[in-house]
Short mmCIF file of C-alpha atoms in Angstrom, two decimals:
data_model
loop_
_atom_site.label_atom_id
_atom_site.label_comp_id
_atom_site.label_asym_id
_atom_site.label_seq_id
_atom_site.Cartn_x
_atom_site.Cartn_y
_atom_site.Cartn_z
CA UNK R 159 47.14 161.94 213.16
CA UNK R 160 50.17 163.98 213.34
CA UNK R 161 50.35 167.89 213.17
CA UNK R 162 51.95 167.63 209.35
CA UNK R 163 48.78 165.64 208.18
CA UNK R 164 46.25 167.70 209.10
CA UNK R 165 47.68 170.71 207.56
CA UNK R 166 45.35 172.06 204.88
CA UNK R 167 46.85 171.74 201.25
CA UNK R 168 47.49 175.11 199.82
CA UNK R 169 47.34 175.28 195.60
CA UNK R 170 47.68 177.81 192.74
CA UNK R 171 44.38 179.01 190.89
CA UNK R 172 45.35 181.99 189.10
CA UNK R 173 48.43 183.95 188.21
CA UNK R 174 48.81 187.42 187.65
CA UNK R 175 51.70 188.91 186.05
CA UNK R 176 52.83 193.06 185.04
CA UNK R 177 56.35 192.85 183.44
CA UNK R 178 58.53 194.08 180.10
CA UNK R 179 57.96 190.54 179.09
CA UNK R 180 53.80 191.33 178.72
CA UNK R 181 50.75 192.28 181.23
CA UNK R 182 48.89 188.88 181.73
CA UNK R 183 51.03 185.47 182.14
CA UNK R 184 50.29 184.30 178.99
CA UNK R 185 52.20 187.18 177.25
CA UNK R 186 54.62 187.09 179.52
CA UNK R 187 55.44 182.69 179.55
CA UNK R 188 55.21 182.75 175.46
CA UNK R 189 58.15 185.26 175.43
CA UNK R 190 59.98 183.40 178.55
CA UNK R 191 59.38 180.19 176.45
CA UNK R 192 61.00 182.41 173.46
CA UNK R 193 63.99 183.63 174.83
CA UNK R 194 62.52 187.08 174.62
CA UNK R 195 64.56 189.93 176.10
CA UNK R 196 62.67 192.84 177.59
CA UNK R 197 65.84 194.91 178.26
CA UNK R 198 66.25 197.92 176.44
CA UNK R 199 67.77 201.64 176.89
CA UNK R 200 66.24 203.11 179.86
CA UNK R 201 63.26 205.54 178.54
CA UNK R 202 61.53 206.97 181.87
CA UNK R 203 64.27 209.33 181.99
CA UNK R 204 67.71 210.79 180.56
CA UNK R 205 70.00 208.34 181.87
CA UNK R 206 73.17 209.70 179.96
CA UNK R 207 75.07 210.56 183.04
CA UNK R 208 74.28 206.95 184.40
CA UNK R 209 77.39 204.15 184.28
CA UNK R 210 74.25 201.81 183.79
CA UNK R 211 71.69 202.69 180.81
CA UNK R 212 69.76 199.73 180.42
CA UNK R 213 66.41 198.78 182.19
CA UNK R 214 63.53 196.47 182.02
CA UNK R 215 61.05 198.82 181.77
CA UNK R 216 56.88 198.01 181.26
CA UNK R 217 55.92 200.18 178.57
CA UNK R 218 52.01 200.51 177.27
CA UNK R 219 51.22 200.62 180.80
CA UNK R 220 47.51 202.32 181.77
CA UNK R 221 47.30 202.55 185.74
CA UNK R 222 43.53 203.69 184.92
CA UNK R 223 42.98 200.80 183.03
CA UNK R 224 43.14 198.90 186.59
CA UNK R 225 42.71 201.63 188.89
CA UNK R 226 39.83 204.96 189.36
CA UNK R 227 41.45 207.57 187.77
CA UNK R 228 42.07 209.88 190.76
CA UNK R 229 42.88 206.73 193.04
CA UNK R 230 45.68 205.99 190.42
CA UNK R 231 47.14 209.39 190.86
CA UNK R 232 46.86 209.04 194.66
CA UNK R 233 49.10 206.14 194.52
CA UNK R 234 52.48 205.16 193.56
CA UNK R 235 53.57 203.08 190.12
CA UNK R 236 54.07 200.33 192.29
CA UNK R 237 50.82 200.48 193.31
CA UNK R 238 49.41 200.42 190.52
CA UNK R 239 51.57 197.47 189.00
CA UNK R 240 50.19 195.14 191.79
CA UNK R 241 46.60 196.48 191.46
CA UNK R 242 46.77 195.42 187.96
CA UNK R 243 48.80 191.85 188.76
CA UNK R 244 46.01 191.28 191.36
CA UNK R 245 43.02 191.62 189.03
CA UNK R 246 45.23 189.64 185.89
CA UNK R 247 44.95 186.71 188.74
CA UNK R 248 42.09 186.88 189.40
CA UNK R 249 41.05 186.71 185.82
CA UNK R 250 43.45 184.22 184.90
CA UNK R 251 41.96 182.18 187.32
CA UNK R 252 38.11 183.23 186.36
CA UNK R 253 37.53 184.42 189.82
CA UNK R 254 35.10 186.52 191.39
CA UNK R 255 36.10 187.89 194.62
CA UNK R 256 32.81 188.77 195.85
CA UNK R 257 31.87 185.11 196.23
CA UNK R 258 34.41 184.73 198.61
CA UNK R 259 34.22 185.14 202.83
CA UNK R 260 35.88 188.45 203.54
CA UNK R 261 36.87 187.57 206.82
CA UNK R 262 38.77 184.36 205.06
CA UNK R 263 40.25 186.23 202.34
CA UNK R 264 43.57 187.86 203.14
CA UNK R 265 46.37 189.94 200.80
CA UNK R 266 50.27 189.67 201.48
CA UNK R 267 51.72 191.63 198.67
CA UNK R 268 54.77 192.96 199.41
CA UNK R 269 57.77 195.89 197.98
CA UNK R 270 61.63 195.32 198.65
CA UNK R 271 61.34 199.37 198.40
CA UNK R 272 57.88 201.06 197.85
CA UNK R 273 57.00 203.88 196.41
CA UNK R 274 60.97 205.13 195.54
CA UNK R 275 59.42 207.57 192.67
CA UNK R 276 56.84 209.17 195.01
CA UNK R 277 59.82 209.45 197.25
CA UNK R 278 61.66 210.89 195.24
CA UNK R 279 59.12 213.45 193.25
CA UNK R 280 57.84 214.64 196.48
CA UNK R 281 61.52 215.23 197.84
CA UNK R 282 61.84 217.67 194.53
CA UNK R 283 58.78 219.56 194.86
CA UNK R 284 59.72 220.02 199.07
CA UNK R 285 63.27 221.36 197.73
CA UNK R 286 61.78 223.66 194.96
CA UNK R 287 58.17 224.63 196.58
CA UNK R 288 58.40 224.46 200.18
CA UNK R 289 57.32 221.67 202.68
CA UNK R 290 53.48 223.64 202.22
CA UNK R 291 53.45 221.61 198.78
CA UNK R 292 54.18 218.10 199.57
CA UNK R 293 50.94 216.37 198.92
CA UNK R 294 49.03 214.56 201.44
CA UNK R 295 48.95 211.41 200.07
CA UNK R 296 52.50 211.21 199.87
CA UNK R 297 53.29 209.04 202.91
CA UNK R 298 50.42 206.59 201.98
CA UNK R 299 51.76 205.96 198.41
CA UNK R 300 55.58 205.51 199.51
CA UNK R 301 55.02 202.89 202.26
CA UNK R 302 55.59 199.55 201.43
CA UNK R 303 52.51 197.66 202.82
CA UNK R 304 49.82 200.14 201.08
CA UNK R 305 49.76 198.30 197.96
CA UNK R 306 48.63 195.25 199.42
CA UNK R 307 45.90 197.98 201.82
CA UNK R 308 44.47 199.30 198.59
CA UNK R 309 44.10 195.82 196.85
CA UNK R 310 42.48 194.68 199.90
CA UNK R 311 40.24 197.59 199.93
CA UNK R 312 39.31 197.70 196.18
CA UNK R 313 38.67 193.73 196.43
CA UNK R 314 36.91 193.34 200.24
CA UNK R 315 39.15 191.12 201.26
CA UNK R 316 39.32 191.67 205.06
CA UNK R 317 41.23 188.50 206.06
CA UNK R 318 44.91 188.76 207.21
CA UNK R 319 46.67 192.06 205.48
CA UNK R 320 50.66 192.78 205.80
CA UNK R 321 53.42 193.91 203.77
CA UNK R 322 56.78 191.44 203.68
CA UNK R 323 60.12 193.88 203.10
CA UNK R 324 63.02 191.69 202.37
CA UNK R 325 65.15 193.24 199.52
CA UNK R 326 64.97 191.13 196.39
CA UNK R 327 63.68 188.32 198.80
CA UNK R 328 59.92 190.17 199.11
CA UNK R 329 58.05 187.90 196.58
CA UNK R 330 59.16 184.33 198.08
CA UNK R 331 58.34 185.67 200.98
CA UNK R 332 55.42 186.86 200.35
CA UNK R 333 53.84 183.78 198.91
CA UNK R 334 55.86 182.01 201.34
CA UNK R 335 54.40 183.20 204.42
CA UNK R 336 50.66 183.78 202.89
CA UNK R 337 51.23 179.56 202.86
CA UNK R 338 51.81 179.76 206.64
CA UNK R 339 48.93 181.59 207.55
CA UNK R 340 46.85 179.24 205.33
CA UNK R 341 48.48 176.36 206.88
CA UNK R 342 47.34 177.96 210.44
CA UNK R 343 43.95 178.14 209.66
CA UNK R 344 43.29 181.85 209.54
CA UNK R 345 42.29 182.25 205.76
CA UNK R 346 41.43 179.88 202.56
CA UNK R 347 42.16 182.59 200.07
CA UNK R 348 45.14 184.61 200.15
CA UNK R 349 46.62 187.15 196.97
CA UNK R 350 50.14 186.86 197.62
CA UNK R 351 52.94 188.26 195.53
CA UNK R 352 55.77 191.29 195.24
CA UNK R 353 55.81 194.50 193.35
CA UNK R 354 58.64 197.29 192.29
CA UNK R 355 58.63 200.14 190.55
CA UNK R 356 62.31 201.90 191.32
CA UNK R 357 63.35 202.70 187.60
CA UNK R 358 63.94 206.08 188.82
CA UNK R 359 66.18 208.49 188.53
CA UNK R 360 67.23 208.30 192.76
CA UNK R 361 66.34 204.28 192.56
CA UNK R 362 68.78 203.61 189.48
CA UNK R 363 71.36 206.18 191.20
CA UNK R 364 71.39 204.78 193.86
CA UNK R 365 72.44 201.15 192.71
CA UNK R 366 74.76 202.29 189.92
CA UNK R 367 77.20 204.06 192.96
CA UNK R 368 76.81 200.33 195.03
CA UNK R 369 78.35 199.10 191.47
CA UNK R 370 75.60 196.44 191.11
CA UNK R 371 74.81 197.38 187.57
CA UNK R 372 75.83 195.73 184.84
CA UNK R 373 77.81 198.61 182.60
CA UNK R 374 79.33 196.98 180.13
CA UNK R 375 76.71 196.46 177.79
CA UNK R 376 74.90 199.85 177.42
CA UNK R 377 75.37 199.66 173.29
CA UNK R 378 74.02 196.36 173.10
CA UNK R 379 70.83 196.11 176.02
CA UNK R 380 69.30 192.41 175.02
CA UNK R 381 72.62 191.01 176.04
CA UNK R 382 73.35 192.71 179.36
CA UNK R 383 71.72 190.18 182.08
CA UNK R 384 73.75 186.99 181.42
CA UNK R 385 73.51 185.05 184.82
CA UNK R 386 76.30 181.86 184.80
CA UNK R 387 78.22 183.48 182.47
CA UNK R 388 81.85 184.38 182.45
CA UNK R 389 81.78 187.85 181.51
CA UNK R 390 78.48 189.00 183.71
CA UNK R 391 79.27 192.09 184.95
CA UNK R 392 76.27 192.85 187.37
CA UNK R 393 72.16 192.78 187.12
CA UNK R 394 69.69 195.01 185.06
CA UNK R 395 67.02 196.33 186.68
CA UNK R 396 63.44 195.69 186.12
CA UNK R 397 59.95 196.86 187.05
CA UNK R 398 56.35 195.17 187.33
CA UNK R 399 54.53 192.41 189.74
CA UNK R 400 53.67 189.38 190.14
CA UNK R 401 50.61 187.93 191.89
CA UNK R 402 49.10 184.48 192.90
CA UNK R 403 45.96 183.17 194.01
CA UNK R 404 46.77 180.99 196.94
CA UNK R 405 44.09 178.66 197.87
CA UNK R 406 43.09 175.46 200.25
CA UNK R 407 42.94 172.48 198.05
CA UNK R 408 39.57 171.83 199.81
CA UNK R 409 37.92 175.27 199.12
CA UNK R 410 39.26 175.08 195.69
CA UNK R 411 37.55 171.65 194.71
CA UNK R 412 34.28 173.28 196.40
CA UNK R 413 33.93 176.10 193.62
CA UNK R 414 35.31 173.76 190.91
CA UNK R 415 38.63 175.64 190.19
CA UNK R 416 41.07 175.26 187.62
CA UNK R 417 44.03 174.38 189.71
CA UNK R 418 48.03 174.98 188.49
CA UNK R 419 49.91 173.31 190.92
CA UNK R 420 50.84 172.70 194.76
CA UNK R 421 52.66 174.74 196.61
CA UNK R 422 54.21 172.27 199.09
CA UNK R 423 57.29 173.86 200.66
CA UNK R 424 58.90 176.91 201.93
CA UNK R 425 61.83 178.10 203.88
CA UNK R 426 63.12 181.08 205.03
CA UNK R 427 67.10 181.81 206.24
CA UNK R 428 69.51 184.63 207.11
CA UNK R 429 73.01 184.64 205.93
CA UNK R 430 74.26 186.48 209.14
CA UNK R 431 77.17 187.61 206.94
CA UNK R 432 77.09 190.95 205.25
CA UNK R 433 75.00 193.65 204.39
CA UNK R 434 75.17 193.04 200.34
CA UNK R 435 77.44 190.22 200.20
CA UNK R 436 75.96 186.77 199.74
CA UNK R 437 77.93 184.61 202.19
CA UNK R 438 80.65 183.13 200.45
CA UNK R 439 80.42 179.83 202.29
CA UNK R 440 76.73 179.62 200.97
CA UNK R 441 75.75 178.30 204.29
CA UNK R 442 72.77 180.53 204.52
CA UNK R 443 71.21 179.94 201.45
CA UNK R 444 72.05 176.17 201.83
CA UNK R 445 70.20 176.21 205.24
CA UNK R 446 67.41 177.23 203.69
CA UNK R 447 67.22 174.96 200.96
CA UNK R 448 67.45 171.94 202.59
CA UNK R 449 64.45 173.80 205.02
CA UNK R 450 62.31 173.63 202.40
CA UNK R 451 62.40 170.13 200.87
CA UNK R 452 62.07 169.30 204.26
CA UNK R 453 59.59 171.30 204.77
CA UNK R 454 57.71 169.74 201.53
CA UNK R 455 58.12 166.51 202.55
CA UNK R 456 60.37 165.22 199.84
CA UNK R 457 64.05 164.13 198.70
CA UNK R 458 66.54 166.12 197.48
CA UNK R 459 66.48 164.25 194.15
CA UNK R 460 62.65 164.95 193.83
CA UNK R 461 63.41 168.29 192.64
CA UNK R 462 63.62 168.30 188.75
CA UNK R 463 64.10 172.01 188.18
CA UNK R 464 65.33 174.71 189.75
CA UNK R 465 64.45 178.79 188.62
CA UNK R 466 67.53 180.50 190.06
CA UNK R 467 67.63 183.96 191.97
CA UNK R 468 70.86 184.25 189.11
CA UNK R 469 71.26 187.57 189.27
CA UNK R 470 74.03 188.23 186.80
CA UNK R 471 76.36 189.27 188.91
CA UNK R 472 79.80 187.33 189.83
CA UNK R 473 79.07 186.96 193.49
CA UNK R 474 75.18 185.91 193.26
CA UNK R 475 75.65 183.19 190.72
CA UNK R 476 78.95 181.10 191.76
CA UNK R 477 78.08 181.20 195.39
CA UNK R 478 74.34 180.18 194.46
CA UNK R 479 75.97 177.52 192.37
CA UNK R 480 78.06 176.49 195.26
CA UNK R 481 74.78 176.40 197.63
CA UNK R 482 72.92 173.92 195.01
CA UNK R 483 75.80 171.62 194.96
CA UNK R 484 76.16 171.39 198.77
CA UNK R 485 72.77 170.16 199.31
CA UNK R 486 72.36 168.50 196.11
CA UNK R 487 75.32 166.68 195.83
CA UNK R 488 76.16 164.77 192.26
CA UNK R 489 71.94 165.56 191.65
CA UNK R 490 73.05 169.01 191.45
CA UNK R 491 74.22 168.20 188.00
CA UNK R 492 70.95 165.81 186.89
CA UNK R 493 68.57 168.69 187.83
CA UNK R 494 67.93 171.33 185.16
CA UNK R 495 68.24 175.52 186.12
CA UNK R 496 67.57 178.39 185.04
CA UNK R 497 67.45 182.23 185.08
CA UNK R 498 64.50 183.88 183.67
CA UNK R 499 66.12 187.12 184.75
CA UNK R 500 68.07 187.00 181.99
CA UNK R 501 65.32 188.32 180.39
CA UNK R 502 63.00 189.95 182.55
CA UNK R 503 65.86 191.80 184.29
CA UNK R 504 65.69 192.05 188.15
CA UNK R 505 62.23 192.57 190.02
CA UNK R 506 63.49 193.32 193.25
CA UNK R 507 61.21 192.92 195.83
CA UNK R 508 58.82 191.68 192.82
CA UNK R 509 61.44 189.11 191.25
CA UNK R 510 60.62 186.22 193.20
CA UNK R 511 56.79 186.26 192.44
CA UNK R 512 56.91 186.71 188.75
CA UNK R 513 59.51 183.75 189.50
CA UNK R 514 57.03 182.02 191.25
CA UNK R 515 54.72 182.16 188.28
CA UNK R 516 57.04 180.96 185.95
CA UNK R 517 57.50 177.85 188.07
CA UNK R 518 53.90 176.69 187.84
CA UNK R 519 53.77 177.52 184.36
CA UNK R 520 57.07 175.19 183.79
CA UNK R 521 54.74 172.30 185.80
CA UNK R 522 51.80 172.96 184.00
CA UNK R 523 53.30 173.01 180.09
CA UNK R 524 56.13 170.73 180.31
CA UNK R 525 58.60 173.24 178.85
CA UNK R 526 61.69 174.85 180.97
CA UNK R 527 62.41 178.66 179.94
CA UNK R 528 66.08 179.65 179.02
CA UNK R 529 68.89 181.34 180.68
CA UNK R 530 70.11 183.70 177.32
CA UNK R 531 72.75 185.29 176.85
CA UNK R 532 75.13 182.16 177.83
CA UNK R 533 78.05 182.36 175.53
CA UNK R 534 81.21 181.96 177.58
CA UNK R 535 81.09 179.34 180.34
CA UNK R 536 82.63 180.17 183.67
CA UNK R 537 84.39 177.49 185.31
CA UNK R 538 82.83 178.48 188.83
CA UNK R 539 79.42 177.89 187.36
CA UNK R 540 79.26 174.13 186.19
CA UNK R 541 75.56 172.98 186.54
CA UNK R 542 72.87 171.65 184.14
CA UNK R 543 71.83 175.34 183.35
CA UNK R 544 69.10 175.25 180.42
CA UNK R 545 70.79 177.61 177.93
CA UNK R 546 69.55 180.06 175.37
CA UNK R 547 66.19 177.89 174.21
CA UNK R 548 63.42 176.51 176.29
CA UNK R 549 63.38 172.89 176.39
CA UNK R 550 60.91 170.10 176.57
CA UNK R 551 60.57 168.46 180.13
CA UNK R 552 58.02 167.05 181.92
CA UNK R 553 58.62 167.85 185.58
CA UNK R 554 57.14 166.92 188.74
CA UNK R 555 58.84 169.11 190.97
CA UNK R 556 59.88 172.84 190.95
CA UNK R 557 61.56 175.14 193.22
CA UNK R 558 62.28 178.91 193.30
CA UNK R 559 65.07 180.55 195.30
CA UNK R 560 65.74 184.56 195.68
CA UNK R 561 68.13 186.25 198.04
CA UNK R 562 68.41 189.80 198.99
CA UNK R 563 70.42 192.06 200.63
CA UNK R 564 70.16 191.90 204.38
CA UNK R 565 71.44 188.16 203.63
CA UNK R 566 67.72 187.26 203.79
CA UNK R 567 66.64 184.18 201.80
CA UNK R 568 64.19 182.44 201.39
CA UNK R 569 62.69 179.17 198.48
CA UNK R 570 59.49 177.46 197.51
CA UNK R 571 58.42 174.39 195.80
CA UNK R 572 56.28 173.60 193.86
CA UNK R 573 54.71 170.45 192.49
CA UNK R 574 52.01 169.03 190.64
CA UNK R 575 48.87 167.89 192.19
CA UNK R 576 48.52 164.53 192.47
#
């Protein structure tokens, strides 16, 4: 038997999702399925000196509800967002973590930035107080990797435990490599997902002077993140997490879970090519790709759906456009896409897991969320994009892709058991 056979199967059995759109997956897949915008005027603070005023911001949001009270305050909003998506998994999936092996029960949630408002809180009260009143806790809560330590902690889960930081990337990641280490043997449970919280003050600063922010639409917020259309003008960010409960097929079937899907495939890729700048040959996101059907063990044409990174800004969506056609050839045009960011905004380092979830919902229910906001076609973006409604598809086959700066890439697919 070859080494690919005896690879253990790796499937979905719970999803846990913290975003504008809702807190729980259902919520948050009835609005997708809606067309539902979460974007709105940015509320965490006065943003009328900002060329960008528009967010995607989770409001009604109780970190005690999730968290103890002083652990919450210990701890960053990103943090707290992925404690939260962790236990709305786990729920989902009617899971209790205690009947698990710690030793075989890992977390791999990662941040494309951390803990940006502790960062940047802690910087003020340094400038204002003196270094004597910086808090303690304030390396802990900015690091990227001590979301994933405190989940792991809360939970007992004392299997593999590492933070992925890969821009906008993080989530595919993530989830991509928690399937590797399941694959190897070293864990039959793994939480695996991305989480952001960098609606800040310094975080939406910082991206407005890179002039990656959409401006154009600060009177009018619902219709700001238009991915494939002509007059994008850059993304909108958003906050929240996304979580999955990563399983082997054969520990899964043991306990008698509910089971979403399969994750079959994943790929990871560097552009090699700029800093920000996708490449504008596509060649690294192409690369990877093609990696990952391989890597699934499938066809090109297998793949009935693709969720975009579609970022809303020129560069991201014609040159993603251009990768899809290079490996898909003419199925590039029978295969139906999608951005959901159009209406969650963009996660970040969290984007590709709340992606992620949306995939296995699409498998699950048959429907394909919309990309909104598509009024003026752009000649440079010419695929099969699912526009303004959800539509009615059975699928087979799903696959997420996300890029980030760095040039890093990285996809997964998806499928239905069978």
């Amino acid at each position: 038997m070859g080494e690919q056979e005896t690879k253990p199967r790796i499937v979905i059995t719970g999803i846990g999702v913290v975003s504008s759109l809702g807190t729980g997956v259902e919520d948050f897949w009835d609005s997708l399925v809606e067309g539902k915008s979460g974007i709105a005027n940015i509320s965490r603070f006065d943003a009328s000196d900002y060329t960008c005023k528009v967010a995607s911001e989770v409001v009604d949001f109780n970190a005690s509800d999730w968290m103890d009270v002083k652990e919450a305050k210990r701890n960053d909003r990103y943090t707290h967002f992925a404690m939260a998506a962790a236990k709305l998994a786990l729920q989902e999936g009617k899971i209790d973590p205690s009947t698990f092996e710690p030793t075989r029960f890992g977390v791999l949630i990662g941040s494309g930035i951390g803990g940006i408002e502790t960062t940047q809180n802690q910087g003020r009260i340094l400038t204002e107080r003196g270094p004597r009143r910086v808090s303690p806790f304030m390396i802990p809560s900015l690091i990227a990797n001590i979301a994933g330590g405190i989940v792991a902690i809360e939970l007992g889960a004392r299997g593999p435990n590492f933070a992925v930081v890969s821009a906008c990337a993080t989530g595919t990641h993530a989830i991509g490599e928690s399937l590797r280490i399941m694959q190897n043997g070293e864990a039959d449970v793994m939480l695996a997902g991305g989480s952001e919280a960098a609606i800040t003050e310094l975080g939406v600063a910082g991206f407005c002077s890179m002039k990656a922010m959409s401006t154009r639409y600060n009177d009018d917020p619902t219709r700001s993140s238009r991915p494939f259309d002509a007059d994008r003008d850059g993304f909108v960010m958003g906050e929240g997490a996304g979580v999955l409960v990563l399983e082997t097929l054969d520990h899964a079937k043991a306990r008698g879970a509910k089971i979403h899907c399969e994750l079959i495939g994943y790929s990871a890729s560097c552009d090699a090519f700029h800093i920000t700048s996708p490449d504008v040959d596509s060649k690294g996101l192409a690369q990877c790709i093609t990696n990952a059907i391989s890597d699934a063990g499938i066809e090109a044409e297998d793949i009935d759906y693709i969720n975009a990174h579609g970022t809303s800004t020129p560069y991201n969506d014609k040159f993603e456009t251009n990768a899809v056609k290079k490996v898909f050839g003419n199925h590039a045009y029978n295969l139906k896409m999608s951005s959901t960011k159009s209406m969650t905004g963009h996660l970040l380092g969290a984007a590709g897991a709340v992606e992620a979830a949306a995939c296995c919902k699409v498998l699950e229910s048959g429907t394909i969320p919309p990309t909104i906001n598509y009024e003026t076609p752009d000649p440079e973006c010419d695929l099969d994009y699912v526009t303004n409604a959800s539509i009615k598809q059975d699928v087979d086959v799903v696959m997420s892709n996300n890029s980030g700066f760095g040039g890093q890439n990285a996809s997964l697919v998806f499928s239905k058991l069978k």
